[in-house]
mmCIF file of C-alpha atoms and ligand atoms in Angstrom:
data_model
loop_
_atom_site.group_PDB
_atom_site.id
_atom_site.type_symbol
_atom_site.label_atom_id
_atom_site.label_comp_id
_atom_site.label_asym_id
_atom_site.label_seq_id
_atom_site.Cartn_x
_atom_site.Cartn_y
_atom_site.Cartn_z
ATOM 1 C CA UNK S 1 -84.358 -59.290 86.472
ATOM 2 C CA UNK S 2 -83.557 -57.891 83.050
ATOM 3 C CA UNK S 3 -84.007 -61.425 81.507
ATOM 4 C CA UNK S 4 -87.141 -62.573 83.280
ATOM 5 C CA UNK S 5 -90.047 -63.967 80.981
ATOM 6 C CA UNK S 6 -93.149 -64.955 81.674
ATOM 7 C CA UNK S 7 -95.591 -66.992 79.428
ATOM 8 C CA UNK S 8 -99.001 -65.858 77.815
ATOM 9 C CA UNK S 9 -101.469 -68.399 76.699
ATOM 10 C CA UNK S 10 -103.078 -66.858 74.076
ATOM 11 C CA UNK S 11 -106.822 -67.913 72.425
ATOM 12 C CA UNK S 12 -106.413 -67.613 68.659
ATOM 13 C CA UNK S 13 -108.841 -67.603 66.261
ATOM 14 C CA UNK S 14 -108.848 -66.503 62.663
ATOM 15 C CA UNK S 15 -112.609 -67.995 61.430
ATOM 16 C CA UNK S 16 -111.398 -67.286 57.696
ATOM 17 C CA UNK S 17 -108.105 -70.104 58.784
ATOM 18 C CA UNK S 18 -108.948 -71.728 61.838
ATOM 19 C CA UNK S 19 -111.859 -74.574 62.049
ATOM 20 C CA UNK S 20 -111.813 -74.479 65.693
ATOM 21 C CA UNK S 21 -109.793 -72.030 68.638
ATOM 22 C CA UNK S 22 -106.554 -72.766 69.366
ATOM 23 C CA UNK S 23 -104.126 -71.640 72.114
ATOM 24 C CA UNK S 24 -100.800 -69.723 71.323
ATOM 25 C CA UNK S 25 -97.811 -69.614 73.964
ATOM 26 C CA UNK S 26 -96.013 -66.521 73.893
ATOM 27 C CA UNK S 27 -92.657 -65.821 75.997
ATOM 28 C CA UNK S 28 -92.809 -62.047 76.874
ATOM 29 C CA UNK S 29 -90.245 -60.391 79.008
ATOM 30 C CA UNK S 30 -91.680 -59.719 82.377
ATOM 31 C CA UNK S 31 -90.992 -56.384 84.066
ATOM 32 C CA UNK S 32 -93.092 -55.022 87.240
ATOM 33 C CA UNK S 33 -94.559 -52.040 85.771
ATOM 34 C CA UNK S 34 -95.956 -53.872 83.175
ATOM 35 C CA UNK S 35 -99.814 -54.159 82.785
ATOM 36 C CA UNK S 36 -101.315 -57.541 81.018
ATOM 37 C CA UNK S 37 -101.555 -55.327 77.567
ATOM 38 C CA UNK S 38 -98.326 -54.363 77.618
ATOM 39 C CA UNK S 39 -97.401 -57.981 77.401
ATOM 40 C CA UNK S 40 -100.223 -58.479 74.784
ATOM 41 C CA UNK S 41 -98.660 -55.391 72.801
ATOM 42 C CA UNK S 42 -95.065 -56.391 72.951
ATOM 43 C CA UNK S 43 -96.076 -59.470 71.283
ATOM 44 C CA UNK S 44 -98.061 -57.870 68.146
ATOM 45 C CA UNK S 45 -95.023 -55.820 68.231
ATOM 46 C CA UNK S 46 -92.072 -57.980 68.272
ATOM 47 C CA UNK S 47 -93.506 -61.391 67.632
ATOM 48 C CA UNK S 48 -97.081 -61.762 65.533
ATOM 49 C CA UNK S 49 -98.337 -58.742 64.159
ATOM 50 C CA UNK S 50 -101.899 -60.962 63.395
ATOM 51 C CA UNK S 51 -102.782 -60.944 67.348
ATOM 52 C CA UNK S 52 -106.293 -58.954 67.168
ATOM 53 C CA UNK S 53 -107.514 -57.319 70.104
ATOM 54 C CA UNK S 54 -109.121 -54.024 71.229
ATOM 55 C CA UNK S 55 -107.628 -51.477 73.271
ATOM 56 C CA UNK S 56 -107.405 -47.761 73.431
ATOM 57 C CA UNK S 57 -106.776 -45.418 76.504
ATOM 58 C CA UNK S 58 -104.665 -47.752 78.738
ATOM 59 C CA UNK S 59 -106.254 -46.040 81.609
ATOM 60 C CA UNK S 60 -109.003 -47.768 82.727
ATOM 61 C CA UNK S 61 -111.665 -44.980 81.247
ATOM 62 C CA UNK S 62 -112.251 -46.247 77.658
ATOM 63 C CA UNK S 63 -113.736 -49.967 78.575
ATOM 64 C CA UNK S 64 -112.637 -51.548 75.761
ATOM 65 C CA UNK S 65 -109.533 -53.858 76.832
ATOM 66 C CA UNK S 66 -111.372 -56.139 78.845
ATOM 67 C CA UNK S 67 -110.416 -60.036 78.387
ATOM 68 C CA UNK S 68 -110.352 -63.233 80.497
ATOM 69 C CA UNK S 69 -107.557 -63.367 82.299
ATOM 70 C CA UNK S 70 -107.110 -67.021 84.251
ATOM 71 C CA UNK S 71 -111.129 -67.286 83.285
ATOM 72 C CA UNK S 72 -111.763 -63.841 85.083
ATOM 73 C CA UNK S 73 -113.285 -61.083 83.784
ATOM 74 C CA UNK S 74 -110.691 -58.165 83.989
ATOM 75 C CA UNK S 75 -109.591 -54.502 82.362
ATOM 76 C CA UNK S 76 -105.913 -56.431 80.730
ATOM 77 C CA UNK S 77 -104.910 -52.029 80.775
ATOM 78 C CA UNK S 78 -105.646 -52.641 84.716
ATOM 79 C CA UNK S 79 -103.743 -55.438 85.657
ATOM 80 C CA UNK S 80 -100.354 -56.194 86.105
ATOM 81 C CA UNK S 81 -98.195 -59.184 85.405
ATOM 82 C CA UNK S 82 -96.784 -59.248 88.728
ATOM 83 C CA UNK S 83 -99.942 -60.328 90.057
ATOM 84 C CA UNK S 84 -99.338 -63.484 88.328
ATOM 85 C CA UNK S 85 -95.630 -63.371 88.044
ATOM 86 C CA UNK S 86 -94.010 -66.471 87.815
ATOM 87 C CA UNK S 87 -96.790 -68.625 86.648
ATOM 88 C CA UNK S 88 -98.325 -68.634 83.157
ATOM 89 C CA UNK S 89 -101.578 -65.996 82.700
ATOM 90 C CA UNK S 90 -103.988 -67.153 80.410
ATOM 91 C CA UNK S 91 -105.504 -64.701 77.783
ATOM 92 C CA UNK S 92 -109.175 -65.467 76.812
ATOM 93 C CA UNK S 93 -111.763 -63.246 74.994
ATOM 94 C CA UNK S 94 -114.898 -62.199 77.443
ATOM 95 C CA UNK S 95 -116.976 -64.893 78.122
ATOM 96 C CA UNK S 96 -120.352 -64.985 76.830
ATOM 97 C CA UNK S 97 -120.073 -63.325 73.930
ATOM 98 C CA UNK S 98 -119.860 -64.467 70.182
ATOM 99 C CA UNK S 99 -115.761 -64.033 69.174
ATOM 100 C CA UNK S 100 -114.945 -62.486 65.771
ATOM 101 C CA UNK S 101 -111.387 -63.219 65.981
ATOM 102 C CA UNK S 102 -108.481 -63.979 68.389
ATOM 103 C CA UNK S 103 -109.735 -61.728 71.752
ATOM 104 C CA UNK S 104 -112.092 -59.043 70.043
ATOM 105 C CA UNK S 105 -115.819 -60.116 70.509
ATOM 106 C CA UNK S 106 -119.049 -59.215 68.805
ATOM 107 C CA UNK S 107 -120.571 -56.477 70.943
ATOM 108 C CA UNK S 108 -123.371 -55.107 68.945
ATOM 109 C CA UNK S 109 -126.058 -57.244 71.046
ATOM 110 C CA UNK S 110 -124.803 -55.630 74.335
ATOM 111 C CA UNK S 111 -125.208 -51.732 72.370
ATOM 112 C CA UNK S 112 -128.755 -52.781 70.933
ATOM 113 C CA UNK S 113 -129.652 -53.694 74.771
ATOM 114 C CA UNK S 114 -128.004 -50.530 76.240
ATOM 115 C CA UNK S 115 -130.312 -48.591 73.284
ATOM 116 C CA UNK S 116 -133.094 -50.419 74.609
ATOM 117 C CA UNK S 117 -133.815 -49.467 77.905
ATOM 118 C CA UNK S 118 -133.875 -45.924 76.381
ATOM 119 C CA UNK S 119 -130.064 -43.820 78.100
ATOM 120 C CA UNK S 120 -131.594 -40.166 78.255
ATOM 121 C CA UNK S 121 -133.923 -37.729 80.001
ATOM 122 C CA UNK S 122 -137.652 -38.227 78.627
ATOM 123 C CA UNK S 123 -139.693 -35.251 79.812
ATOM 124 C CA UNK S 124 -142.037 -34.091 76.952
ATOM 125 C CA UNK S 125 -142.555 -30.891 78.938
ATOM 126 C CA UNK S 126 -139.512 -30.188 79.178
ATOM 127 C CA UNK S 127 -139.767 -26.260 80.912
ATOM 128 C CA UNK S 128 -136.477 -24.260 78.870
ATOM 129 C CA UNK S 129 -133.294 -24.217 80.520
ATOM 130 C CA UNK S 130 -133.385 -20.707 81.297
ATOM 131 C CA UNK S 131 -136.194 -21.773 83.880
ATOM 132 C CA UNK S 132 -133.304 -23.949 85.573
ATOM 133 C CA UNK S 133 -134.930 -27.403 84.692
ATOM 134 C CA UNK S 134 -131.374 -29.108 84.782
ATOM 135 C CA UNK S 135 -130.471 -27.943 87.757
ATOM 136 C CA UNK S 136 -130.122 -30.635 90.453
ATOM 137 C CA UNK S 137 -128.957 -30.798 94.470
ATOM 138 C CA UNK S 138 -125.988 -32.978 95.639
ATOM 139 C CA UNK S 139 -128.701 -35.185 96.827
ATOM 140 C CA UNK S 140 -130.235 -36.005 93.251
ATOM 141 C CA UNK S 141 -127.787 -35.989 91.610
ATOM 142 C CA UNK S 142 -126.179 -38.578 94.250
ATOM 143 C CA UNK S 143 -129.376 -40.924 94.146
ATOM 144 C CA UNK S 144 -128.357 -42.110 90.312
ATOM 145 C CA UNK S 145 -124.387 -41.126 90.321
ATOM 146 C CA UNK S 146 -122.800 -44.524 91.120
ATOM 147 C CA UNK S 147 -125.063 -45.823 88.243
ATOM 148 C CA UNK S 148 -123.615 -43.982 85.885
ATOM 149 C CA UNK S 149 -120.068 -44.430 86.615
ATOM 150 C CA UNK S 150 -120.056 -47.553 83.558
ATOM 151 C CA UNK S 151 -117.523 -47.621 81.135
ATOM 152 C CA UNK S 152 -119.734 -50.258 78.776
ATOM 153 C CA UNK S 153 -116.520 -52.881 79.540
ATOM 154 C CA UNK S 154 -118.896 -55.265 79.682
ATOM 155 C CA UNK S 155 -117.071 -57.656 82.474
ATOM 156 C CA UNK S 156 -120.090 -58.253 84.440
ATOM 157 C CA UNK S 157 -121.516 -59.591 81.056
ATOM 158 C CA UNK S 158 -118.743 -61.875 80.997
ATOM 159 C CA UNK S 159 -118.847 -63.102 84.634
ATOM 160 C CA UNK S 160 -123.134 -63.089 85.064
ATOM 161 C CA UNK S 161 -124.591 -66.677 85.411
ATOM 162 C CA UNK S 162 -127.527 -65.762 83.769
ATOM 163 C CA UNK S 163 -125.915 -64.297 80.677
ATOM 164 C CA UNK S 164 -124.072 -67.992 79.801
ATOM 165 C CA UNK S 165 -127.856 -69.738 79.504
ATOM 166 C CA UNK S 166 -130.222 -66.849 78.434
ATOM 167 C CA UNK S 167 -128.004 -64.909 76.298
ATOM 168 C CA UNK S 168 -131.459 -62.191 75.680
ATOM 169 C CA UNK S 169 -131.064 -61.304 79.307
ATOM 170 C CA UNK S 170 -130.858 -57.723 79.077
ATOM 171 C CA UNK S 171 -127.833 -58.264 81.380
ATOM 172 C CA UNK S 172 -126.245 -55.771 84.624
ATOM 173 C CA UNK S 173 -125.079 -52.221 82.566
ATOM 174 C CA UNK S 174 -128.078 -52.287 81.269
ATOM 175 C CA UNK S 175 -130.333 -52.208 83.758
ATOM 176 C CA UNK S 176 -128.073 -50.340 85.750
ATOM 177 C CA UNK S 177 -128.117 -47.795 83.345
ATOM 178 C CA UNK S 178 -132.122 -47.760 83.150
ATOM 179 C CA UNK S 179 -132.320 -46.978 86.906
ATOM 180 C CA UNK S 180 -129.563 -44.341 86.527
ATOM 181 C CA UNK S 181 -132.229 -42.862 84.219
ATOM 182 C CA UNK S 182 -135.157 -43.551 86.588
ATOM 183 C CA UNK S 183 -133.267 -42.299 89.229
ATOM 184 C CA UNK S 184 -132.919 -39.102 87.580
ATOM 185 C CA UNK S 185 -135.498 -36.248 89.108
ATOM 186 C CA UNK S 186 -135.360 -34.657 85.799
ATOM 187 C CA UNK S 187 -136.493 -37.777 83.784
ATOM 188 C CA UNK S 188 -140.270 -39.236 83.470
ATOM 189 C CA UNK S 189 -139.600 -42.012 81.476
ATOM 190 C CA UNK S 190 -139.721 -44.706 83.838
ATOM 191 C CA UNK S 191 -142.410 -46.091 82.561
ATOM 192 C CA UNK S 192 -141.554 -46.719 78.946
ATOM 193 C CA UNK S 193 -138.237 -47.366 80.370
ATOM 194 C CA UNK S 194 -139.491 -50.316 82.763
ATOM 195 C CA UNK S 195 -141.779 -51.974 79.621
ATOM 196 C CA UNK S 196 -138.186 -53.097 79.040
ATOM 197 C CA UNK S 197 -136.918 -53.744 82.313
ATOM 198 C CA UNK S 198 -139.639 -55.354 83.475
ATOM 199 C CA UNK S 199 -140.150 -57.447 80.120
ATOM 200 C CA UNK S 200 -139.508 -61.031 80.000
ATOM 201 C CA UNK S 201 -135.961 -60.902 79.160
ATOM 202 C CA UNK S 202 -135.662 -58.269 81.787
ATOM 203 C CA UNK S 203 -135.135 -57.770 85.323
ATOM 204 C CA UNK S 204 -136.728 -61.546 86.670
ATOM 205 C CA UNK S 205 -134.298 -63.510 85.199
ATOM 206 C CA UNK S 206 -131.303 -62.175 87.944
ATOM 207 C CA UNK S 207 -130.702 -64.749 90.164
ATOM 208 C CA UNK S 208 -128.288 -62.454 92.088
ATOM 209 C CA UNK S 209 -125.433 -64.227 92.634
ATOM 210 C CA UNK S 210 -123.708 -60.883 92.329
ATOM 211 C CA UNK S 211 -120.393 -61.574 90.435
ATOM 212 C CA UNK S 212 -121.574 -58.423 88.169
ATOM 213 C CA UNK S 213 -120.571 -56.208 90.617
ATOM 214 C CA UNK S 214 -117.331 -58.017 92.533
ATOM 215 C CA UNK S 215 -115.448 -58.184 88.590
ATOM 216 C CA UNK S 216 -116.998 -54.555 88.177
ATOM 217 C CA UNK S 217 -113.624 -52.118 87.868
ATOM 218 C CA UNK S 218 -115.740 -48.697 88.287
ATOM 219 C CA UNK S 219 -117.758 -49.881 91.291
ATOM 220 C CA UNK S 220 -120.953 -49.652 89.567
ATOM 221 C CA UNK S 221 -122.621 -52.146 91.612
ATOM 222 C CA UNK S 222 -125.266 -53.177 89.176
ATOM 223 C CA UNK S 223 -126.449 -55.702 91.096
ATOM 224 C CA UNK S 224 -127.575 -53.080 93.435
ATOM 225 C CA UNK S 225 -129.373 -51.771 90.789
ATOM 226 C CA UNK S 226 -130.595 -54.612 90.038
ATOM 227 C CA UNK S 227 -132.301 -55.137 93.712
ATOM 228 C CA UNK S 228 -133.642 -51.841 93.901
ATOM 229 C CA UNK S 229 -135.008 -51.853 90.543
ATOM 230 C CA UNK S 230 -137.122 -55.506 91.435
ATOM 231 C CA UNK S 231 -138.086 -53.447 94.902
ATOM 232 C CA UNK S 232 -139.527 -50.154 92.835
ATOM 233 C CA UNK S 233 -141.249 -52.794 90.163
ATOM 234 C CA UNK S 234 -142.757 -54.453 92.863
ATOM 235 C CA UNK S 235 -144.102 -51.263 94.470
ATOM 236 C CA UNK S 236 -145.670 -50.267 91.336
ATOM 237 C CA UNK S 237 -147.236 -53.326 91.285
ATOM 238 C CA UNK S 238 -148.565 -53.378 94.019
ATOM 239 C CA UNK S 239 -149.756 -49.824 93.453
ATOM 240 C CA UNK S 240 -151.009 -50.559 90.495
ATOM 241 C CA UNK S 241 -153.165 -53.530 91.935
ATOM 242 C CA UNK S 242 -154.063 -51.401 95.024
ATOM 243 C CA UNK S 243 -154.682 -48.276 93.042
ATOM 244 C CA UNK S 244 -155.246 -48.389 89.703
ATOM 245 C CA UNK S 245 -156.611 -45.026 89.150
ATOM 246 C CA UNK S 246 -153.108 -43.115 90.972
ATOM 247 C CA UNK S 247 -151.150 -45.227 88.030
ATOM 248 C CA UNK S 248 -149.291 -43.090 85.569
HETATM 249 S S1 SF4 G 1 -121.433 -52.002 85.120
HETATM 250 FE FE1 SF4 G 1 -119.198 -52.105 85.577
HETATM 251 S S2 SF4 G 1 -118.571 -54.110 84.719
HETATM 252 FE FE2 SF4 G 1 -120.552 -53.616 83.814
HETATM 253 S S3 SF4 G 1 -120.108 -52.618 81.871
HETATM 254 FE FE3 SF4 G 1 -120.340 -50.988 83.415
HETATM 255 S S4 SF4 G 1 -118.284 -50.593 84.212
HETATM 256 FE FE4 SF4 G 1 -118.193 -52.553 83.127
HETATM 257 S S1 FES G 2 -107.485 -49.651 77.259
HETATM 258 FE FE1 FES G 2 -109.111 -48.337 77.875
HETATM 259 S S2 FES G 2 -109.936 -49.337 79.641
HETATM 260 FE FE2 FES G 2 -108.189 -50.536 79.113
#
């Protein structure tokens, strides 16, 4: 068991070297408490120090490990090589999104759209807190709590259908994190909030095929919130056709 290896098929790319990605075979020694970054880090360790990717609390809770592994969207902090032991994993940097080198990807488009649909409490009259305004019952606070379980890991980017042909779609943690908003009894901002939403690189495009929330390691369920959100847009809509006087 001591001696046991396993292979790692690494995508390497170093745009100031390469012209085009390559893939790198690394032997690392397998052992069963090992997690997929373990492997990854044994090998900037002990065998290429240039291997570039992100990682931090190897706990599942900071979001930032997440990779391709075998073409899936995964945490690599969250999964172990056993789960693949004896055959070869492969090691890919999250699908649809730009790469900046070996497995670390550009992720200041998926920020900008998490900025956009506006992540806090609007209430202009805000009452002061010694009036209790933050206060909330186990049953608010449980209408918009799964929805803001997301560690911005940004897997069910990687895995969405959508994503890979309209790469504007404001995409599942986003929107998910709008209806945690709207959700919110304390918040009235849905309405600014659902100009984006509801915009053209919004909500529509989802063609709910729901792979945002199987690869999903925090059980978000965005495309939940995806649903309900298109069911509460179409309400207003109706509302606002119906009775345009009662909109806000
Ligand atoms: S919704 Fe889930 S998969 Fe998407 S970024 Fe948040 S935690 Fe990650
Ligand atoms: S290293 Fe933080 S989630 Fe994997």
């Amino acid at each position: 068991m001591a001696d046991e290896k396993m292979t790692l098929e690494v995508f390497r790319y170093n745009p100031e070297e390469d012209t085009e990605p390559r893939f790198q075979n690394y032997e690392v020694p397998y052992k069963k408490d090992w997690v997929i970054l373990d492997a990854l880090n044994w090998v900037k360790d002990n065998v290429d120090g240039t291997l570039t990717y992100r990682w931090s609390c190897r706990m599942g809770v900071c979001g930032s490990c997440g990779m391709q592994i075998n073409g899936v969207p995964k945490l690599t902090c969250a999964v172990f090589l056993k789960n693949y032991y004896p055959n070869p994993i492969r090691v890919e940097p999250l699908a649809n999104f730009p790469v900046i080198r070996d497995l670390v990807i550009e992720m200041d488009g998926f920020m900008e759209k998490l900025k956009s649909v506006k992540p806090w409490i609007i209430d202009d009259d805000e009452p002061p807190l010694s009036e209790g305004a933050y206060k909330q019952t186990p049953a608010q606070l449980a209408n918009f709590k799964q929805f803001s379980m997301c560690i911005n890991c940004m897997l069910c980017y990687a895995a969405c259908p959508v994503m890979a042909l309209e790469p504007d779609f404001l995409g599942p943690a986003a929107i998910a994190l709008g209806q945690r908003y709207n959700l919110d009894s304390r918040d009235k901002g849905n309405k600014e909030r659902n100009e984006v939403i509801f915009s053209h690189e919004g909500i529509w495009d989802c063609t709910f095929v729901g792979e945002c929330t199987e690869v999903c390691p925090k059980k978000v369920d965005p495309a939940g919130a995806i649903q309900q959100a298109k069911v509460d847009g179409a309400i207003d809509m109706v509302k606002s056709v119906l009775m345009p006087w009662g909109k806000k």
